[in-house]
Coordinates of C-alpha atoms in Angstrom, one line a residue:
Chain A
M23 CA 32.0 -35.6 89.4
K24 CA 32.5 -34.8 85.8
A25 CA 30.3 -32.6 84.0
I26 CA 30.3 -32.2 80.2
I27 CA 29.0 -28.2 79.0
T28 CA 28.4 -27.8 75.3
Y29 CA 28.6 -24.0 75.7
D30 CA 31.5 -21.9 76.7
Y31 CA 30.1 -19.6 79.2
G32 CA 33.9 -18.1 79.7
K33 CA 36.7 -18.9 82.1
E34 CA 35.2 -17.0 85.0
K35 CA 31.9 -18.7 84.8
I36 CA 33.2 -22.2 84.2
D37 CA 35.8 -21.6 87.2
Q38 CA 32.8 -20.9 89.4
I39 CA 31.2 -24.2 88.3
R40 CA 34.6 -25.8 89.2
A41 CA 34.7 -24.3 92.5
L42 CA 31.6 -26.3 93.5
G43 CA 34.0 -29.4 93.0
Y44 CA 33.3 -30.4 89.5
E45 CA 35.4 -31.4 86.9
V46 CA 34.3 -29.6 83.9
E47 CA 34.9 -30.5 79.9
I48 CA 33.6 -27.9 77.5
V49 CA 32.7 -29.7 74.4
L50 CA 30.8 -27.9 71.7
E51 CA 27.9 -29.2 69.8
S52 CA 28.4 -29.2 66.0
N53 CA 26.0 -29.4 63.1
D54 CA 28.6 -31.6 61.6
R55 CA 27.7 -35.0 63.2
D56 CA 31.0 -36.6 62.8
E57 CA 32.9 -33.7 64.0
E58 CA 30.5 -33.8 67.1
K59 CA 30.8 -37.3 67.6
K60 CA 34.7 -37.0 67.4
N61 CA 34.5 -34.0 70.0
F62 CA 32.7 -36.0 72.5
C63 CA 34.2 -39.6 72.3
A64 CA 37.1 -38.8 74.5
C65 CA 35.2 -37.6 77.6
S66 CA 31.6 -38.9 77.4
K67 CA 32.9 -42.3 78.8
D68 CA 33.1 -40.9 82.6
A69 CA 30.6 -38.1 82.4
E70 CA 28.3 -38.0 85.3
I71 CA 26.3 -35.0 83.9
L72 CA 25.6 -33.6 80.5
V73 CA 24.6 -29.7 80.2
C74 CA 23.3 -29.5 76.4
Y75 CA 21.0 -28.8 74.1
N76 CA 21.2 -31.6 71.6
P77 CA 23.8 -33.8 70.8
F78 CA 22.0 -36.7 70.2
E79 CA 21.9 -36.7 66.5
S80 CA 25.5 -38.1 66.7
L81 CA 25.8 -39.6 70.1
K82 CA 23.6 -42.2 71.8
I83 CA 22.7 -42.5 75.5
S84 CA 25.1 -45.8 75.3
D85 CA 28.1 -43.5 74.7
F86 CA 27.6 -42.1 78.0
P87 CA 27.8 -45.2 80.4
Q88 CA 28.1 -43.1 83.7
L89 CA 25.5 -40.4 83.0
A90 CA 23.0 -39.6 85.9
W91 CA 21.6 -36.3 84.8
I92 CA 21.0 -34.2 81.7
Q93 CA 20.7 -30.6 82.1
L94 CA 19.0 -29.2 78.9
S95 CA 19.3 -25.5 77.6
S96 CA 15.9 -25.9 76.2
I97 CA 12.4 -26.2 77.5
G98 CA 10.9 -28.7 74.9
I99 CA 12.6 -32.2 75.4
D100 CA 11.7 -33.5 72.0
Q101 CA 15.4 -34.0 70.8
L102 CA 15.7 -36.5 73.8
P103 CA 16.0 -40.3 73.1
V104 CA 13.3 -40.4 75.7
R105 CA 12.9 -44.3 75.9
E106 CA 16.5 -44.9 76.6
V107 CA 16.8 -42.1 79.1
I108 CA 13.8 -43.5 80.9
E109 CA 15.2 -47.0 80.9
R110 CA 18.7 -45.8 82.2
E111 CA 16.7 -43.7 84.9
I112 CA 18.7 -40.5 83.9
V113 CA 17.4 -37.5 85.7
V114 CA 16.4 -34.5 83.0
T115 CA 16.0 -31.1 84.0
N116 CA 15.1 -28.4 81.4
N117 CA 15.3 -24.5 81.1
K118 CA 11.7 -24.0 82.1
G119 CA 11.0 -20.0 82.4
G120 CA 14.6 -19.3 80.9
Y121 CA 13.2 -18.0 77.7
S122 CA 9.6 -16.9 78.9
I123 CA 10.3 -13.4 79.1
P124 CA 11.6 -12.7 75.5
M125 CA 8.9 -15.3 74.3
G126 CA 6.3 -13.3 76.2
E127 CA 7.4 -10.0 74.4
W128 CA 7.4 -11.6 71.2
I129 CA 3.8 -13.0 71.3
V130 CA 2.8 -9.4 72.1
F131 CA 4.9 -8.1 69.3
K132 CA 3.4 -10.6 67.0
M133 CA -0.4 -9.7 68.0
L134 CA 0.5 -6.1 67.2
E135 CA 2.4 -6.9 64.2
A136 CA -0.8 -8.3 62.9
Y137 CA -3.2 -5.6 63.8
K138 CA -0.9 -2.8 62.9
Y139 CA 0.0 -4.4 59.4
G140 CA 3.7 -4.3 60.0
K141 CA 4.5 -6.5 56.9
A142 CA 2.5 -4.5 54.6
I143 CA 3.7 -1.1 56.0
H144 CA 7.4 -2.4 55.7
Q145 CA 6.5 -3.5 51.9
A146 CA 5.2 0.3 51.6
Q147 CA 8.3 1.6 52.7
L148 CA 10.5 -0.9 50.5
N149 CA 8.3 0.7 47.6
K150 CA 8.8 4.0 49.0
T151 CA 4.8 4.4 48.7
W152 CA 3.4 7.0 50.9
K153 CA -0.3 5.7 51.7
M154 CA -2.3 5.5 55.0
N155 CA -3.3 1.9 55.4
T156 CA -6.8 2.3 56.8
K157 CA -7.2 -1.5 57.8
L158 CA -5.3 -1.0 61.1
R159 CA -7.1 -2.4 64.2
E160 CA -6.6 -1.9 67.7
L161 CA -6.2 -4.8 70.4
K162 CA -8.9 -3.2 72.9
G163 CA -11.7 -5.3 73.4
K164 CA -10.6 -8.2 71.6
T165 CA -9.9 -11.8 72.9
V166 CA -6.8 -13.6 73.2
V167 CA -7.0 -17.5 73.9
F168 CA -3.6 -19.2 75.0
L169 CA -3.5 -22.7 74.4
G170 CA -1.4 -23.6 77.4
T171 CA -0.9 -21.7 80.5
G172 CA 2.6 -22.2 81.4
T173 CA 5.5 -19.9 82.0
I174 CA 5.6 -18.4 78.3
A175 CA 1.7 -17.9 78.0
T176 CA 1.8 -16.5 81.6
K177 CA 4.7 -14.0 80.8
A178 CA 2.4 -12.8 77.5
S179 CA -0.8 -12.6 79.3
K180 CA 0.8 -10.5 82.1
R181 CA 2.2 -8.0 79.4
L182 CA -1.3 -7.8 78.0
E183 CA -3.0 -6.9 81.4
S184 CA -3.3 -3.3 80.3
F185 CA -4.3 -3.7 76.8
E186 CA -7.9 -4.1 78.0
M187 CA -8.5 -7.5 76.3
T188 CA -10.0 -10.7 77.2
R189 CA -7.4 -13.2 78.2
I190 CA -8.5 -16.9 78.4
G191 CA -6.2 -19.6 79.1
I192 CA -6.6 -23.4 78.1
N193 CA -5.2 -26.1 80.2
R194 CA -5.4 -29.9 81.0
S195 CA -7.9 -29.6 83.9
G196 CA -9.0 -25.8 83.5
H197 CA -7.0 -25.2 86.8
K198 CA -6.7 -21.7 87.7
V199 CA -3.4 -19.7 86.8
T200 CA -2.6 -15.8 87.5
H201 CA -2.8 -13.4 84.8
F202 CA -5.5 -14.9 82.7
D203 CA -9.3 -13.6 83.0
E204 CA -10.6 -17.1 82.4
I205 CA -9.2 -20.6 82.2
Y206 CA -11.0 -23.6 80.6
P207 CA -10.0 -27.3 80.1
I208 CA -8.8 -28.6 76.9
D209 CA -12.1 -30.4 76.2
Q210 CA -13.4 -26.9 75.4
L211 CA -10.5 -26.0 72.9
E212 CA -13.1 -25.9 70.0
M213 CA -15.5 -23.5 71.7
Y214 CA -12.9 -21.0 72.6
A215 CA -10.9 -21.2 69.2
R216 CA -14.2 -20.2 67.9
L217 CA -14.5 -16.8 70.0
A218 CA -10.7 -16.2 69.7
D219 CA -9.4 -13.1 68.0
F220 CA -6.0 -14.2 68.8
L221 CA -5.1 -18.1 69.2
V222 CA -1.6 -18.3 70.9
I223 CA 0.0 -21.8 70.8
C224 CA 2.2 -22.2 73.7
V225 CA 1.7 -26.1 74.8
P226 CA 4.7 -28.5 74.8
A227 CA 5.1 -31.3 72.2
T228 CA 3.4 -34.3 73.4
K229 CA 1.7 -37.4 72.1
S230 CA -1.9 -35.4 72.8
T231 CA -0.6 -32.1 71.5
E232 CA 0.8 -33.6 68.0
H233 CA -1.6 -32.1 65.3
L234 CA -4.0 -30.5 68.1
I235 CA -4.5 -28.0 65.8
D236 CA -6.1 -29.6 62.7
S237 CA -8.8 -28.7 60.2
T238 CA -11.5 -29.4 62.9
I239 CA -10.1 -26.3 64.9
L240 CA -8.7 -24.2 62.0
N241 CA -12.3 -24.3 60.5
V242 CA -14.2 -23.0 63.4
M243 CA -12.0 -20.0 63.8
K244 CA -12.9 -16.4 62.7
S245 CA -11.9 -15.8 59.0
D246 CA -10.1 -12.5 60.4
S247 CA -8.5 -14.1 63.3
V248 CA -4.7 -14.6 64.1
L249 CA -2.9 -17.8 64.8
I250 CA 0.4 -17.5 66.5
N251 CA 2.9 -20.5 67.2
V252 CA 5.9 -20.1 69.5
A253 CA 6.1 -23.9 70.6
R254 CA 6.4 -26.6 68.2
G255 CA 5.8 -27.0 64.5
I256 CA 4.0 -30.5 65.2
I257 CA 1.0 -29.0 67.3
I258 CA -0.3 -27.7 64.0
N259 CA -1.1 -30.1 60.9
E260 CA 0.7 -28.0 58.3
I261 CA -1.4 -29.7 55.6
D262 CA -4.8 -28.6 57.1
L263 CA -3.3 -24.9 57.8
I264 CA -2.2 -24.5 54.2
E265 CA -5.6 -25.5 53.2
S266 CA -7.1 -22.9 55.2
L267 CA -4.5 -20.2 54.2
S268 CA -5.4 -21.0 50.3
R269 CA -9.1 -20.2 51.0
G270 CA -7.6 -16.8 52.3
K271 CA -8.3 -17.5 55.8
F272 CA -6.7 -15.7 58.8
L273 CA -5.7 -12.0 59.0
S274 CA -2.2 -13.3 60.1
V275 CA -0.3 -16.5 61.1
A276 CA 2.8 -15.9 62.9
L277 CA 4.9 -19.2 62.8
D278 CA 8.3 -19.4 64.7
V279 CA 8.1 -23.3 64.4
F280 CA 7.7 -25.9 61.7
E281 CA 7.2 -29.5 61.4
T282 CA 10.4 -29.5 59.5
E283 CA 13.2 -27.1 60.4
P284 CA 15.1 -25.2 58.7
L285 CA 11.8 -24.6 56.8
P286 CA 12.9 -25.8 53.3
N287 CA 13.6 -22.8 50.7
T288 CA 10.4 -24.6 48.5
H289 CA 8.0 -24.9 51.3
P290 CA 4.7 -23.2 50.3
L291 CA 4.3 -21.5 53.9
W292 CA 7.2 -18.9 52.9
G293 CA 4.7 -17.3 50.1
Y294 CA 1.3 -16.5 51.9
E295 CA 0.8 -12.8 52.2
Q296 CA -1.1 -13.6 55.6
V297 CA 1.9 -15.5 57.1
S298 CA 4.6 -14.1 59.0
I299 CA 7.7 -16.7 59.2
S300 CA 10.7 -16.6 61.8
S301 CA 13.4 -18.9 62.4
H302 CA 12.7 -20.4 65.6
N303 CA 13.9 -17.1 67.0
S304 CA 11.2 -15.8 69.5
W305 CA 13.5 -17.2 72.4
I306 CA 16.5 -15.0 71.6
S307 CA 17.4 -12.1 73.8
E308 CA 20.8 -10.7 75.1
M309 CA 20.0 -11.9 78.4
R310 CA 19.7 -15.5 77.1
N311 CA 23.2 -16.6 78.1
E312 CA 23.3 -14.9 81.6
R313 CA 20.0 -16.3 82.5
R314 CA 20.7 -19.7 81.2
F315 CA 24.1 -19.8 83.1
D316 CA 22.3 -18.5 86.4
M317 CA 19.8 -21.6 86.0
I318 CA 22.7 -24.2 85.3
Y319 CA 24.8 -22.9 88.5
Q320 CA 22.1 -23.2 90.6
N321 CA 21.2 -26.8 89.7
L322 CA 24.7 -27.6 89.7
K323 CA 25.2 -26.2 93.2
S324 CA 22.0 -28.2 94.3
Y325 CA 23.4 -31.2 92.8
A326 CA 26.8 -30.8 94.5
H327 CA 24.9 -30.4 97.8
D328 CA 22.4 -33.2 97.3
K329 CA 19.6 -31.1 97.0
K330 CA 16.5 -31.2 94.9
L331 CA 17.0 -30.0 91.3
D332 CA 14.9 -27.4 89.7
N333 CA 12.9 -28.0 86.5
I334 CA 12.7 -31.9 86.6
V335 CA 11.0 -32.9 83.7
N336 CA 8.1 -35.8 83.8
L337 CA 9.4 -37.8 80.9
K338 CA 6.4 -39.8 80.6
K339 CA 4.4 -36.7 80.3
G340 CA 6.9 -34.9 78.1
Y341 CA 7.1 -31.7 80.0
Chain B
M24 CA -27.9 26.6 64.6
K25 CA -26.4 25.5 61.3
A26 CA -23.6 23.0 61.6
I27 CA -21.3 21.7 58.7
I28 CA -20.1 18.4 59.0
T29 CA -17.1 17.3 56.9
Y30 CA -17.5 13.4 57.3
D31 CA -20.4 11.7 56.5
Y32 CA -21.3 9.3 59.7
G33 CA -24.5 7.8 58.1
K34 CA -28.3 8.9 58.0
E35 CA -28.8 7.3 61.5
K36 CA -26.1 9.2 63.3
I37 CA -26.7 12.3 61.5
D38 CA -30.3 12.2 62.3
Q39 CA -29.2 11.9 66.1
I40 CA -27.5 15.3 65.6
R41 CA -30.5 16.8 63.7
A42 CA -32.6 15.9 66.7
L43 CA -30.7 18.0 68.9
G44 CA -31.9 20.9 67.1
Y45 CA -29.2 21.4 64.6
E46 CA -29.5 22.2 60.8
V47 CA -26.8 19.9 59.2
E48 CA -24.9 19.9 56.1
I49 CA -22.7 17.2 55.1
V50 CA -19.7 18.8 53.0
L51 CA -17.0 16.5 52.1
E52 CA -13.3 17.6 52.3
S53 CA -11.1 17.0 49.2
N54 CA -7.7 17.0 48.0
D55 CA -8.8 18.9 45.1
R56 CA -8.8 22.6 46.4
D57 CA -10.9 24.1 43.6
E58 CA -13.5 21.1 44.1
E59 CA -13.4 21.6 47.8
K60 CA -13.9 25.3 47.5
K61 CA -17.0 24.9 45.3
N62 CA -18.3 22.3 47.8
F63 CA -18.3 24.8 50.6
C64 CA -19.1 28.0 49.0
A65 CA -23.2 27.6 48.9
C66 CA -23.3 26.8 52.6
S67 CA -20.3 28.5 54.4
K68 CA -22.0 31.8 54.6
D69 CA -24.3 31.0 57.4
A70 CA -22.6 28.2 59.3
E71 CA -22.1 28.7 63.1
I72 CA -20.4 25.3 63.6
L73 CA -17.8 23.6 61.6
V74 CA -16.9 20.1 62.4
C75 CA -13.9 19.2 60.0
Y76 CA -10.4 18.1 59.7
N77 CA -8.8 20.7 57.4
P78 CA -10.5 22.4 55.0
F79 CA -8.4 25.5 55.5
E80 CA -6.2 25.3 52.3
S81 CA -9.0 26.3 49.8
L82 CA -10.8 28.4 52.2
K83 CA -10.4 31.4 54.6
I84 CA -12.0 31.9 57.9
S85 CA -13.7 34.9 56.2
D86 CA -15.7 32.6 53.9
F87 CA -17.4 31.5 57.5
P88 CA -18.7 35.1 58.7
Q89 CA -21.1 33.4 61.2
L90 CA -18.6 30.8 62.6
A91 CA -18.8 30.3 66.3
W92 CA -17.0 27.1 67.0
I93 CA -14.8 24.7 65.1
Q94 CA -14.6 21.1 66.2
L95 CA -11.6 19.5 64.9
S96 CA -11.6 15.7 64.3
S97 CA -7.5 16.1 64.9
I98 CA -5.7 16.4 68.0
G99 CA -3.3 18.5 66.5
I100 CA -4.4 22.1 65.7
D101 CA -1.3 23.2 63.1
Q102 CA -3.6 23.0 60.2
L103 CA -5.7 26.1 61.5
P104 CA -5.1 29.9 60.4
V105 CA -4.9 30.3 64.2
R106 CA -4.3 34.3 64.2
E107 CA -7.4 34.9 62.4
V108 CA -9.3 32.3 64.6
I109 CA -8.2 34.2 67.7
E110 CA -9.1 37.4 66.2
R111 CA -12.4 36.3 65.5
E112 CA -12.8 34.7 68.7
I113 CA -13.8 31.5 67.7
V114 CA -13.9 28.4 70.1
V115 CA -11.7 25.6 68.9
T116 CA -12.2 22.0 70.5
N117 CA -9.9 19.1 69.3
N118 CA -10.2 15.4 69.5
K119 CA -7.8 15.0 72.5
G120 CA -7.8 11.3 73.4
G121 CA -9.6 10.3 70.5
Y122 CA -6.8 8.3 69.0
S123 CA -4.8 7.8 72.1
I124 CA -5.7 3.9 72.4
P125 CA -4.4 3.0 68.7
M126 CA -1.6 5.4 69.3
G127 CA -0.5 3.8 72.6
E128 CA -0.7 0.4 71.1
W129 CA 1.4 1.5 68.1
I130 CA 4.0 3.0 70.4
V131 CA 4.4 -0.3 71.9
F132 CA 4.5 -2.2 68.6
K133 CA 7.3 0.1 67.2
M134 CA 9.1 -0.6 70.5
L135 CA 8.8 -4.4 70.0
E136 CA 9.2 -4.2 66.2
A137 CA 12.7 -2.5 66.9
Y138 CA 13.9 -5.0 69.5
K139 CA 12.6 -7.9 67.9
Y140 CA 14.0 -6.9 64.5
G141 CA 10.7 -6.9 62.7
K142 CA 11.8 -5.3 59.4
A143 CA 15.0 -7.8 58.9
I144 CA 12.9 -10.9 59.9
H145 CA 10.4 -9.7 57.3
Q146 CA 13.1 -9.3 54.8
A147 CA 14.5 -12.8 55.5
Q148 CA 10.9 -14.1 54.7
L149 CA 10.8 -12.1 51.2
N150 CA 14.3 -13.7 50.5
K151 CA 12.9 -17.3 51.9
T152 CA 16.0 -17.3 54.0
W153 CA 16.1 -19.5 57.2
K154 CA 18.5 -17.8 59.6
M155 CA 18.1 -17.1 63.3
N156 CA 18.6 -13.6 64.2
T157 CA 20.6 -13.8 67.3
K158 CA 20.7 -9.8 67.9
L159 CA 16.9 -9.6 69.3
R160 CA 16.6 -8.1 72.8
E161 CA 14.1 -7.9 75.4
L162 CA 12.4 -4.7 76.9
K163 CA 12.8 -5.9 80.4
G164 CA 15.2 -3.6 82.4
K165 CA 15.2 -0.9 79.7
T166 CA 14.3 2.8 80.0
V167 CA 11.8 4.6 77.9
V168 CA 11.5 8.3 77.9
F169 CA 8.1 10.0 76.6
L170 CA 8.7 13.4 75.7
G171 CA 5.1 14.5 76.6
T172 CA 2.9 13.0 79.3
G173 CA -0.7 13.6 77.4
T174 CA -3.2 11.1 76.8
I175 CA -1.1 9.3 74.0
A176 CA 2.0 8.9 76.1
T177 CA -0.1 7.7 79.3
K178 CA -2.3 5.2 77.3
A179 CA 1.6 3.7 75.7
S180 CA 3.1 4.1 79.4
K181 CA 0.0 2.2 80.9
R182 CA 0.3 -0.7 78.3
L183 CA 4.2 -1.1 79.3
E184 CA 3.3 -1.2 82.8
S185 CA 4.1 -5.2 82.9
F186 CA 7.0 -5.1 80.9
E187 CA 9.4 -4.4 83.9
M188 CA 10.9 -1.3 82.3
T189 CA 11.5 2.2 83.7
R190 CA 9.0 4.6 82.2
I191 CA 10.0 8.4 82.4
G192 CA 7.7 11.2 81.4
I193 CA 9.1 14.6 80.6
N194 CA 6.6 17.7 80.6
R195 CA 6.9 21.2 81.0
S196 CA 6.7 21.7 84.6
G197 CA 7.7 18.2 85.7
H198 CA 4.2 18.0 87.4
K199 CA 3.2 14.2 88.3
V200 CA 0.9 12.3 85.8
T201 CA -0.1 8.5 86.6
H202 CA 1.4 5.4 84.7
F203 CA 4.9 6.8 84.6
D204 CA 7.6 5.8 87.2
E205 CA 9.4 9.2 87.2
I206 CA 8.5 12.7 85.7
Y207 CA 11.0 15.6 84.9
P208 CA 10.8 19.0 83.7
I209 CA 11.6 19.9 79.9
D210 CA 14.8 21.7 80.7
Q211 CA 16.0 18.1 81.8
L212 CA 15.3 16.6 78.6
E213 CA 19.0 16.4 77.5
M214 CA 19.8 14.3 80.6
Y215 CA 17.1 11.8 80.1
A216 CA 17.8 11.5 76.3
R217 CA 21.1 10.5 77.4
L218 CA 19.7 7.8 79.4
A219 CA 16.9 6.6 77.0
D220 CA 16.9 3.2 75.5
F221 CA 13.7 4.6 73.7
L222 CA 12.9 8.2 73.5
V223 CA 8.9 8.4 72.3
I224 CA 8.0 11.9 71.0
C225 CA 4.2 12.6 72.0
V226 CA 4.2 16.6 72.5
P227 CA 2.0 18.9 70.1
A228 CA 3.8 20.8 67.7
T229 CA 4.1 24.4 69.0
K230 CA 6.6 27.3 68.8
S231 CA 8.6 25.7 71.7
T232 CA 8.7 22.3 70.6
E233 CA 9.7 23.1 66.7
H234 CA 13.1 21.2 66.3
L235 CA 13.3 20.5 70.0
I236 CA 15.1 17.3 68.8
D237 CA 18.1 18.6 67.1
S238 CA 21.8 17.6 67.0
T239 CA 22.2 18.5 70.5
I240 CA 19.7 16.0 71.7
L241 CA 20.4 13.4 69.0
N242 CA 24.1 13.5 69.9
V243 CA 23.9 12.5 73.4
M244 CA 21.6 9.5 72.8
K245 CA 22.9 6.1 73.1
S246 CA 23.9 4.5 69.8
D247 CA 21.7 1.8 69.9
S248 CA 18.7 3.8 71.1
V249 CA 15.3 3.8 69.5
L250 CA 13.6 7.0 68.5
I251 CA 9.9 7.0 68.0
N252 CA 7.8 10.1 66.6
V253 CA 4.0 9.9 66.3
A254 CA 3.4 13.5 67.1
R255 CA 4.5 16.0 64.2
G256 CA 7.2 16.0 61.9
I257 CA 8.5 19.5 62.8
I258 CA 9.4 18.5 66.1
I259 CA 12.5 16.8 65.1
N260 CA 15.2 18.7 62.9
E261 CA 15.2 16.1 59.8
I262 CA 18.4 17.7 58.4
D263 CA 20.3 16.7 61.9
L264 CA 18.6 13.4 62.2
I265 CA 19.7 12.4 58.6
E266 CA 23.1 13.3 59.5
S267 CA 23.2 11.0 62.8
L268 CA 21.4 8.2 60.6
S269 CA 24.4 8.6 57.9
R270 CA 26.9 7.9 60.9
G271 CA 25.0 4.8 61.8
K272 CA 23.7 6.2 64.9
F273 CA 20.2 4.4 66.4
L274 CA 19.0 0.9 66.4
S275 CA 16.1 2.1 65.0
V276 CA 14.0 5.4 64.3
A277 CA 10.2 4.7 63.5
L278 CA 8.8 7.8 62.0
D279 CA 4.9 8.0 61.5
V280 CA 5.2 12.0 60.9
F281 CA 7.4 14.1 58.7
E282 CA 8.3 17.6 58.1
T283 CA 6.8 17.3 54.8
E284 CA 3.7 15.1 54.2
P285 CA 3.4 13.1 51.9
L286 CA 7.0 12.2 52.3
P287 CA 8.2 12.9 48.7
N288 CA 9.3 9.6 46.9
T289 CA 12.9 10.9 46.6
H290 CA 13.5 12.0 50.2
P291 CA 16.5 10.2 51.7
L292 CA 14.8 9.0 54.9
W293 CA 13.0 6.2 52.8
G294 CA 16.4 4.6 52.5
Y295 CA 17.9 4.1 55.8
E296 CA 18.0 0.3 57.1
Q297 CA 17.4 1.6 60.5
V298 CA 14.5 3.9 59.8
S299 CA 10.9 2.6 59.7
I300 CA 8.5 4.7 57.9
S301 CA 4.8 4.7 58.1
S302 CA 2.3 7.4 56.3
H303 CA 1.0 8.9 59.4
N304 CA -0.7 5.9 60.2
S305 CA -0.6 5.1 63.9
W306 CA -4.0 6.9 64.9
I307 CA -5.9 4.3 62.7
S308 CA -8.3 1.7 64.0
E309 CA -11.7 0.3 63.1
M310 CA -13.0 2.1 66.0
R311 CA -12.0 5.6 65.0
N312 CA -15.3 6.8 63.3
E313 CA -17.4 5.5 66.1
R314 CA -15.4 7.2 68.8
R315 CA -15.1 10.4 67.0
F316 CA -18.7 10.4 66.5
D317 CA -19.4 9.9 70.2
M318 CA -17.1 12.6 71.0
I319 CA -18.5 15.1 68.5
Y320 CA -22.1 14.2 69.4
Q321 CA -21.6 14.9 73.2
N322 CA -19.9 18.3 72.2
L323 CA -22.8 19.1 69.9
K324 CA -25.2 18.0 73.1
S325 CA -23.5 20.4 75.4
Y326 CA -23.5 23.4 72.8
A327 CA -27.1 22.8 72.2
H328 CA -27.6 23.1 75.9
D329 CA -25.2 25.7 76.5
K330 CA -22.9 23.7 78.6
K331 CA -19.2 23.8 78.6
L332 CA -17.6 22.0 75.5
D333 CA -15.0 19.3 76.2
N334 CA -11.6 19.6 74.7
I335 CA -11.4 23.2 74.4
V336 CA -7.8 24.3 72.6
N337 CA -5.8 27.3 74.4
L338 CA -4.8 28.6 70.9
K339 CA -2.0 30.6 72.3
K340 CA -0.5 27.6 73.9
G341 CA -1.4 25.6 70.8
Y342 CA -3.0 22.8 72.5

């Protein structure tokens, strides 16, 4: 069984995988598409397993004629050539839950940064200005609405348990999930967006979530509410968002993901005072490689023993 | 019974106090000492109760010959002329607990801001630079040590309950307090400062806490630890702190209080990359006036009915 792994976890860890019976090749992904294609070309022909993030900008699924399983390091699968993968009946597993802890912490951070005026206080420090900011607010008593109730939203909502807020989750059917005070189905999104002091986007990018947050939703939100996106840029209609921002709407909009990444230097979103921009950064933690390796190793072990893999993606649903 | 109140809570609320049987005068505090003295001089002679923050830079206790009770809007009492107040046997009550919720939230914010590189990410936005910051960390698994286990530390530690950290409290005797995983007496401060990923200062300013955090403690702390002070500036020896910072110590030092406030424009602390400065801001929330009025009203009601006051300060202990 030949596995290509596109991140070097070090000799000790790779040897652990070899000990499971795998022939392992380490081939690094690269931003240089020609280089990436060259790196892969010698070994893609007989690879059965591909453990990767996204080599699909330079390679085609047809470059891997023996491929049976793709283990992604990401949670989202929007980088995959989904149609070809379905046609070839290649199994895809993702890193569901693998970044939920740092992302859950990030969401609480962005909520607090908005209410405690973190950006304005940093600006005052840059100007060496001593001035108490009397606009600071408290989370207690406020309502946070999570669009999506998967592992990321759950980890965030769990962390908010002692903040004395109302924590509402929105999912497709309205089915119950722990760590939320109330759950409602997606067809009630508009009603709960209206009530939200915080709206946190944690749904996968699929046909049905694309531009789900458009002017209809943005217009009903409170003028001093906070919008946070840690999922995918495509879920927000950025033109509609910019229109709202230009009218001075929102206390804070914290965006970690964008319709186009990297966010172009000339993009208007950089400049709004109420917008906090980060560079697809919310998932980072010092535990990321260890935690991801553990997940990959467990799945490779299951595969070697013909056991069921964890985190199999339903490619038709998109998550 | 004549009460001077140095903040105008509005006619409706002041009328509620008058309905308890008080003659109420509203006299505002002022940064202009001459103006403040003039404001007070007509009415200080026969005041029995003074509800204030700090008019004591322009007025002496001897300006209030009838004074029996001072209700402070602050938690700290370091602005009081303590010797004279003790001699005159004037009762002092403070606003213990009144700012604990926003300050508890603030502490969690500053912990997350440090680990999620909030300042550096804001700087990248100012420069319109798209670059993932791979240094971000997670709170999970880390150790936070609270110096002080009063209402502020307790509110913060309670909020950290679901973050999967070890939460240690340090108090005088090591007596148990809820919402901490472990509690140790103050004579073990050095040992736990050594272990701390976060050291959060929440003790009152007293003779025994002055410069408690000096080079002895700073030197044993981890090089990548986070130091947070929301109490009083005097608890840290700022010269020793600057010496540590100059050697590149600390991932982050979040200071809301300083030995001299306002922090002078020329003060070296403004400039360190690892220092976050705020202007004695952590207590602010939109609930501050309502919550403070409720506490003052309850105490005035108790006083009018000869019942025991809440939050009586032990002036000899200093809190």
